[in-house]
Amino acid sequence: MLWTLFFGLVAALLRTAAAAAANAVYQDPDTGLIFTSNFQLYKADGRGITFRVAIPDTAQSYTSYDSVIQMVVPNDVGWAGLSWGGSMPRNPLLVAWRGSSNNVVLSSRWASGHVMPQPYTGAEYTLFKAGTKSNSTHWQFTALCKGCTAWESGSSMRYLSPSGGNRLAFAYSPGKPSSVNSPSSSIPIHDVHAYWSHDFAQAANPDFENTVARLTS
Ligand code: HEM
Ligand SMILES: *[C@@H]1O[C@H](CO)[C@@H](O)[C@H](O)[C@H]1NC(C)=O
């Protein structure tokens, strides 16, 4: 079963490699932001989730800077998770799903280990109207994050580099959270997780603050 999934994933990866180049630069017509974009498979048939990141061109190494996350998610996904630190425990996690009126619910979480992540106030998301939409096959959202690029892990600080690649991770579950309208809901465990190196250097945006101010007003 796992081997079948593995070979299927390899075949699908080869098929989609040309269509979805790693760290493609994406100029978003809805928000005006420039993102770097990565597509992650969760099903052997080629279904996957797109993860896009935008940051300010003024972001400095070893500081906390704001970021914008955009995700494009197929409608059959129960919840989709992003790990800013590239592993499950002790870093900012974003869990996203759709509520009862198909609205996007964003939940900021932190896991103390490989156990259900709990609500985390150290990272805060603000959903934009622009860049948040859906159709018969996908939903997507765009949100500002404050607190996703630096955090305290144990006794040391972790910082995401604004000028290179950062290891991110995702997790996928076909099952929905039990209280679908509550960001603090219990969530079922994932079926699939994976890692990639996300390029932040080409995600740099001039005039980031003004663009974000316009998008949140
Ligand atoms: C009820 C919720 C969750 C439970 C019970 C859970 C449990 C686990 C367990 C037991 C593993 C180890 C699997 C193995 O070693 O084969 C694991 C791995 C992993 N999980 Fe979760 N998880 C949950 C939610 C999440 C969320 C929300 C994310 C991301 C946003 C996530 C990301 C990962 C990643 C990336 C791994 C790979 C190992 C690592 O890098 O730490 N998990 N999870
Ligand atoms: C459906 O919406 C997604 C997310 O916005 C988009 O990527 C995709 O191109 C859309 N599909 C069609 C057929 O418009």
CSV table of C-alpha atoms and ligand atoms in Angstrom, one decimal:
chain,number,residue,atom,x,y,z
A,1,MET,CA,0.0,0.0,0.0
A,2,LEU,CA,2.7,2.5,1.0
A,3,TRP,CA,4.9,1.3,-1.9
A,4,THR,CA,2.1,1.7,-4.3
A,5,LEU,CA,1.5,5.2,-3.0
A,6,PHE,CA,5.3,5.9,-3.2
A,7,PHE,CA,5.7,4.8,-6.8
A,8,GLY,CA,2.5,6.6,-7.7
A,9,LEU,CA,3.8,9.8,-6.2
A,10,VAL,CA,7.1,9.4,-8.1
A,11,ALA,CA,5.2,9.0,-11.3
A,12,ALA,CA,3.0,11.9,-10.6
A,13,LEU,CA,6.0,14.0,-9.6
A,14,LEU,CA,7.6,13.3,-12.9
A,15,ARG,CA,4.4,14.3,-14.7
A,16,THR,CA,3.9,17.5,-12.8
A,17,ALA,CA,7.6,18.6,-12.6
A,18,ALA,CA,7.5,20.5,-15.8
A,19,ALA,CA,4.1,22.1,-15.1
A,20,ALA,CA,5.0,23.2,-11.5
A,21,ALA,CA,8.6,24.3,-11.4
A,22,ALA,CA,10.1,24.5,-7.9
A,23,ASN,CA,10.2,28.1,-6.5
A,24,ALA,CA,8.5,29.6,-9.5
A,25,VAL,CA,8.1,33.3,-9.2
A,26,TYR,CA,4.4,34.2,-9.2
A,27,GLN,CA,3.1,37.7,-9.8
A,28,ASP,CA,-0.4,37.7,-8.2
A,29,PRO,CA,-2.9,39.7,-10.2
A,30,ASP,CA,-5.4,39.8,-7.2
A,31,THR,CA,-3.0,41.3,-4.6
A,32,GLY,CA,-0.2,42.8,-6.7
A,33,LEU,CA,2.3,40.9,-4.6
A,34,ILE,CA,5.2,38.8,-5.9
A,35,PHE,CA,5.4,35.3,-4.4
A,36,THR,CA,7.6,32.3,-4.7
A,37,SER,CA,5.5,29.3,-5.3
A,38,ASN,CA,5.8,25.5,-4.6
A,39,PHE,CA,3.4,22.7,-5.4
A,40,GLN,CA,3.3,19.8,-3.0
A,41,LEU,CA,1.6,16.5,-4.0
A,42,TYR,CA,-0.7,14.7,-1.5
A,43,LYS,CA,-2.3,12.2,-3.9
A,44,ALA,CA,-0.6,9.9,-6.4
A,45,ASP,CA,-3.1,11.1,-9.1
A,46,GLY,CA,-1.4,14.6,-9.2
A,47,ARG,CA,-3.5,16.4,-6.7
A,48,GLY,CA,-1.5,18.9,-4.6
A,49,ILE,CA,-1.5,22.1,-2.6
A,50,THR,CA,0.3,25.2,-3.8
A,51,PHE,CA,2.2,27.2,-1.2
A,52,ARG,CA,3.2,30.8,-1.9
A,53,VAL,CA,5.2,33.2,0.3
A,54,ALA,CA,5.8,37.0,-0.1
A,55,ILE,CA,8.1,39.1,2.2
A,56,PRO,CA,9.3,42.7,2.3
A,57,ASP,CA,12.4,43.6,0.4
A,58,THR,CA,13.5,45.4,3.6
A,59,ALA,CA,13.5,42.2,5.7
A,60,GLN,CA,16.8,41.7,7.6
A,61,SER,CA,18.5,38.4,8.6
A,62,TYR,CA,18.1,37.4,12.2
A,63,THR,CA,15.0,39.6,12.8
A,64,SER,CA,11.3,38.9,12.8
A,65,TYR,CA,9.6,40.3,9.7
A,66,ASP,CA,6.1,40.0,8.3
A,67,SER,CA,5.2,37.6,5.6
A,68,VAL,CA,2.2,36.8,3.4
A,69,ILE,CA,1.1,33.3,2.8
A,70,GLN,CA,-1.1,32.2,-0.1
A,71,MET,CA,-2.3,28.6,-0.5
A,72,VAL,CA,-4.3,27.0,-3.3
A,73,VAL,CA,-6.1,23.9,-2.0
A,74,PRO,CA,-8.3,21.3,-3.8
A,75,ASN,CA,-11.8,21.1,-2.5
A,76,ASP,CA,-11.4,17.5,-1.3
A,77,VAL,CA,-8.8,18.5,1.4
A,78,GLY,CA,-10.1,18.3,5.0
A,79,TRP,CA,-7.4,20.5,6.4
A,80,ALA,CA,-4.0,21.7,5.0
A,81,GLY,CA,-1.2,22.6,7.3
A,82,LEU,CA,2.0,24.6,6.8
A,83,SER,CA,5.0,24.4,9.1
A,84,TRP,CA,7.2,27.5,9.0
A,85,GLY,CA,10.0,25.7,10.7
A,86,GLY,CA,10.0,22.6,8.4
A,87,SER,CA,9.0,20.0,11.0
A,88,MET,CA,6.1,19.4,13.3
A,89,PRO,CA,7.3,20.2,16.8
A,90,ARG,CA,8.1,23.6,18.3
A,91,ASN,CA,7.6,26.1,15.4
A,92,PRO,CA,4.7,28.1,14.1
A,93,LEU,CA,2.1,25.9,12.3
A,94,LEU,CA,-0.8,27.2,10.2
A,95,VAL,CA,-3.8,24.9,9.8
A,96,ALA,CA,-6.4,26.0,7.2
A,97,TRP,CA,-9.8,24.6,6.3
A,98,ARG,CA,-13.3,25.7,5.2
A,99,GLY,CA,-16.1,26.5,7.6
A,100,SER,CA,-19.8,25.6,7.3
A,101,SER,CA,-20.5,28.5,4.8
A,102,ASN,CA,-17.3,27.7,2.9
A,103,ASN,CA,-15.5,30.6,4.6
A,104,VAL,CA,-11.8,30.1,5.2
A,105,VAL,CA,-10.8,29.3,8.8
A,106,LEU,CA,-7.1,29.9,9.7
A,107,SER,CA,-5.8,28.4,12.9
A,108,SER,CA,-2.4,29.4,14.4
A,109,ARG,CA,-0.9,26.4,16.2
A,110,TRP,CA,2.2,25.1,18.0
A,111,ALA,CA,3.0,21.4,18.7
A,112,SER,CA,5.0,20.4,21.7
A,113,GLY,CA,5.8,17.1,20.0
A,114,HIS,CA,4.1,14.7,17.6
A,115,VAL,CA,0.8,15.4,19.3
A,116,MET,CA,-2.2,17.5,18.3
A,117,PRO,CA,-1.0,21.1,17.9
A,118,GLN,CA,-2.6,23.7,20.3
A,119,PRO,CA,-3.6,27.3,19.6
A,120,TYR,CA,-0.5,29.6,19.4
A,121,THR,CA,-0.7,33.3,20.0
A,122,GLY,CA,2.9,34.0,18.9
A,123,ALA,CA,1.9,34.1,15.2
A,124,GLU,CA,-1.2,36.0,14.0
A,125,TYR,CA,-2.8,35.8,10.6
A,126,THR,CA,-5.0,38.4,8.9
A,127,LEU,CA,-7.0,37.2,6.0
A,128,PHE,CA,-7.1,39.4,2.9
A,129,LYS,CA,-10.3,39.7,0.9
A,130,ALA,CA,-8.1,40.0,-2.3
A,131,GLY,CA,-6.6,36.7,-3.2
A,132,THR,CA,-9.2,34.7,-1.2
A,133,LYS,CA,-11.7,32.9,-3.4
A,134,SER,CA,-13.0,29.5,-4.6
A,135,ASN,CA,-14.5,27.7,-7.5
A,136,SER,CA,-15.7,24.2,-8.3
A,137,THR,CA,-12.3,22.6,-7.9
A,138,HIS,CA,-10.2,24.7,-5.5
A,139,TRP,CA,-10.2,27.3,-2.7
A,140,GLN,CA,-7.4,29.7,-2.0
A,141,PHE,CA,-6.6,32.3,0.6
A,142,THR,CA,-4.1,35.0,1.1
A,143,ALA,CA,-3.1,36.2,4.6
A,144,LEU,CA,-0.6,38.4,6.4
A,145,CYS,CA,1.4,36.7,9.1
A,146,LYS,CA,3.0,38.5,12.0
A,147,GLY,CA,5.3,36.1,13.9
A,148,CYS,CA,5.9,33.4,11.4
A,149,THR,CA,9.5,34.2,10.5
A,150,ALA,CA,11.1,34.1,14.1
A,151,TRP,CA,10.3,32.1,17.2
A,152,GLU,CA,11.8,30.7,20.3
A,153,SER,CA,12.5,27.0,20.2
A,154,GLY,CA,13.7,25.7,23.5
A,155,SER,CA,16.4,28.1,24.7
A,156,SER,CA,17.4,29.4,21.2
A,157,MET,CA,15.8,31.7,18.6
A,158,ARG,CA,15.0,30.4,15.1
A,159,TYR,CA,14.9,32.8,12.2
A,160,LEU,CA,13.9,32.3,8.6
A,161,SER,CA,16.4,33.7,6.1
A,162,PRO,CA,15.0,36.5,3.9
A,163,SER,CA,17.8,36.0,1.4
A,164,GLY,CA,17.8,32.3,0.7
A,165,GLY,CA,15.9,29.0,1.0
A,166,ASN,CA,14.1,27.9,4.1
A,167,ARG,CA,13.0,24.4,4.8
A,168,LEU,CA,9.2,24.3,5.1
A,169,ALA,CA,6.9,21.4,5.6
A,170,PHE,CA,3.2,20.6,5.0
A,171,ALA,CA,0.7,18.2,6.2
A,172,TYR,CA,-2.6,17.1,4.7
A,173,SER,CA,-5.7,15.4,6.1
A,174,PRO,CA,-8.8,14.3,4.2
A,175,GLY,CA,-10.8,14.7,7.4
A,176,LYS,CA,-12.3,18.0,8.6
A,177,PRO,CA,-11.8,19.4,12.1
A,178,SER,CA,-14.7,18.4,14.4
A,179,SER,CA,-15.9,22.0,15.2
A,180,VAL,CA,-15.5,23.3,11.7
A,181,ASN,CA,-16.2,27.0,12.6
A,182,SER,CA,-13.8,27.1,15.5
A,183,PRO,CA,-10.1,27.9,15.0
A,184,SER,CA,-9.3,26.0,18.2
A,185,SER,CA,-11.1,22.8,17.1
A,186,SER,CA,-9.6,19.4,17.5
A,187,ILE,CA,-8.2,18.2,14.2
A,188,PRO,CA,-7.7,14.7,12.8
A,189,ILE,CA,-4.1,13.5,12.2
A,190,HIS,CA,-2.6,13.9,8.7
A,191,ASP,CA,-2.3,11.2,6.0
A,192,VAL,CA,0.7,12.8,4.2
A,193,HIS,CA,3.5,15.2,5.1
A,194,ALA,CA,6.5,16.4,3.1
A,195,TYR,CA,9.3,19.0,3.1
A,196,TRP,CA,10.8,21.4,0.6
A,197,SER,CA,13.2,24.3,0.5
A,198,HIS,CA,11.2,27.5,-0.2
A,199,ASP,CA,13.1,30.4,-1.7
A,200,PHE,CA,12.5,33.6,0.1
A,201,ALA,CA,15.1,35.7,-1.8
A,202,GLN,CA,12.9,36.0,-4.9
A,203,ALA,CA,9.8,36.6,-2.8
A,204,ALA,CA,11.0,40.1,-1.8
A,205,ASN,CA,8.5,42.9,-2.5
A,206,PRO,CA,9.3,46.6,-2.8
A,207,ASP,CA,6.6,48.6,-1.0
A,208,PHE,CA,5.4,45.6,1.0
A,209,GLU,CA,4.0,47.7,3.9
A,210,ASN,CA,1.9,49.9,1.7
A,211,THR,CA,0.6,47.0,-0.3
A,212,VAL,CA,-0.3,45.1,2.9
A,213,ALA,CA,-1.9,48.3,4.4
A,214,ARG,CA,-4.1,48.6,1.3
A,215,LEU,CA,-5.0,44.9,1.4
A,216,THR,CA,-6.1,44.9,5.1
A,217,SER,CA,-8.1,48.2,5.0
B,1,HEM,C1,-4.1,15.9,15.5
B,1,HEM,C2,-3.1,16.6,14.9
B,1,HEM,C3,-1.8,15.9,14.7
B,1,HEM,C4,-1.2,14.7,15.2
B,1,HEM,C5,-1.9,13.8,16.1
B,1,HEM,C6,0.1,14.6,14.6
B,1,HEM,C7,0.9,13.5,14.8
B,1,HEM,C8,2.1,13.2,14.2
B,1,HEM,C9,2.9,12.0,14.3
B,1,HEM,C10,2.6,10.9,15.3
B,1,HEM,C11,4.0,12.2,13.5
B,1,HEM,C12,5.1,11.2,13.4
B,1,HEM,C13,4.8,10.3,12.2
B,1,HEM,C14,6.0,9.4,11.8
B,1,HEM,O1,7.1,9.5,12.5
B,1,HEM,O2,5.9,8.7,10.9
B,1,HEM,C15,3.8,13.4,12.8
B,1,HEM,C16,4.7,13.9,11.9
B,1,HEM,C17,4.6,15.1,11.2
B,1,HEM,N1,3.6,16.0,11.4
B,1,HEM,FE1,2.0,15.8,12.6
B,1,HEM,N2,0.3,15.6,13.7
B,1,HEM,C18,-0.7,16.5,13.8
B,1,HEM,C19,-0.9,17.7,13.1
B,1,HEM,C20,0.1,18.2,12.3
B,1,HEM,C21,0.0,19.5,11.7
B,1,HEM,C22,-1.1,20.5,11.9
B,1,HEM,C23,1.2,19.7,11.0
B,1,HEM,C24,1.6,20.9,10.1
B,1,HEM,C25,1.0,22.0,10.0
B,1,HEM,C26,2.0,18.5,11.1
B,1,HEM,C27,3.2,18.3,10.5
B,1,HEM,C28,3.9,17.1,10.6
B,1,HEM,C29,5.2,16.9,9.9
B,1,HEM,C30,5.9,17.9,9.0
B,1,HEM,C31,5.6,15.6,10.3
B,1,HEM,C32,6.9,14.9,9.9
B,1,HEM,C33,7.9,14.8,11.1
B,1,HEM,C34,8.4,16.1,11.5
B,1,HEM,O3,9.0,16.8,10.6
B,1,HEM,O4,8.3,16.5,12.7
B,1,HEM,N3,1.3,17.6,11.9
B,1,HEM,N4,2.7,14.0,13.2
B,2,LIG,C1,-10.1,27.6,-9.6
B,2,LIG,O1,-9.5,28.3,-8.5
B,2,LIG,C2,-8.1,28.1,-8.3
B,2,LIG,C3,-7.7,28.9,-7.1
B,2,LIG,O2,-8.0,30.2,-7.2
B,2,LIG,C4,-7.3,28.5,-9.5
B,2,LIG,O3,-5.9,28.2,-9.3
B,2,LIG,C5,-7.8,27.7,-10.7
B,2,LIG,O4,-7.1,28.1,-11.9
B,2,LIG,C6,-9.3,27.9,-10.9
B,2,LIG,N1,-9.8,27.1,-12.0
B,2,LIG,C7,-10.6,27.5,-12.9
B,2,LIG,C8,-11.0,26.5,-13.9
B,2,LIG,O5,-10.9,28.7,-13.0
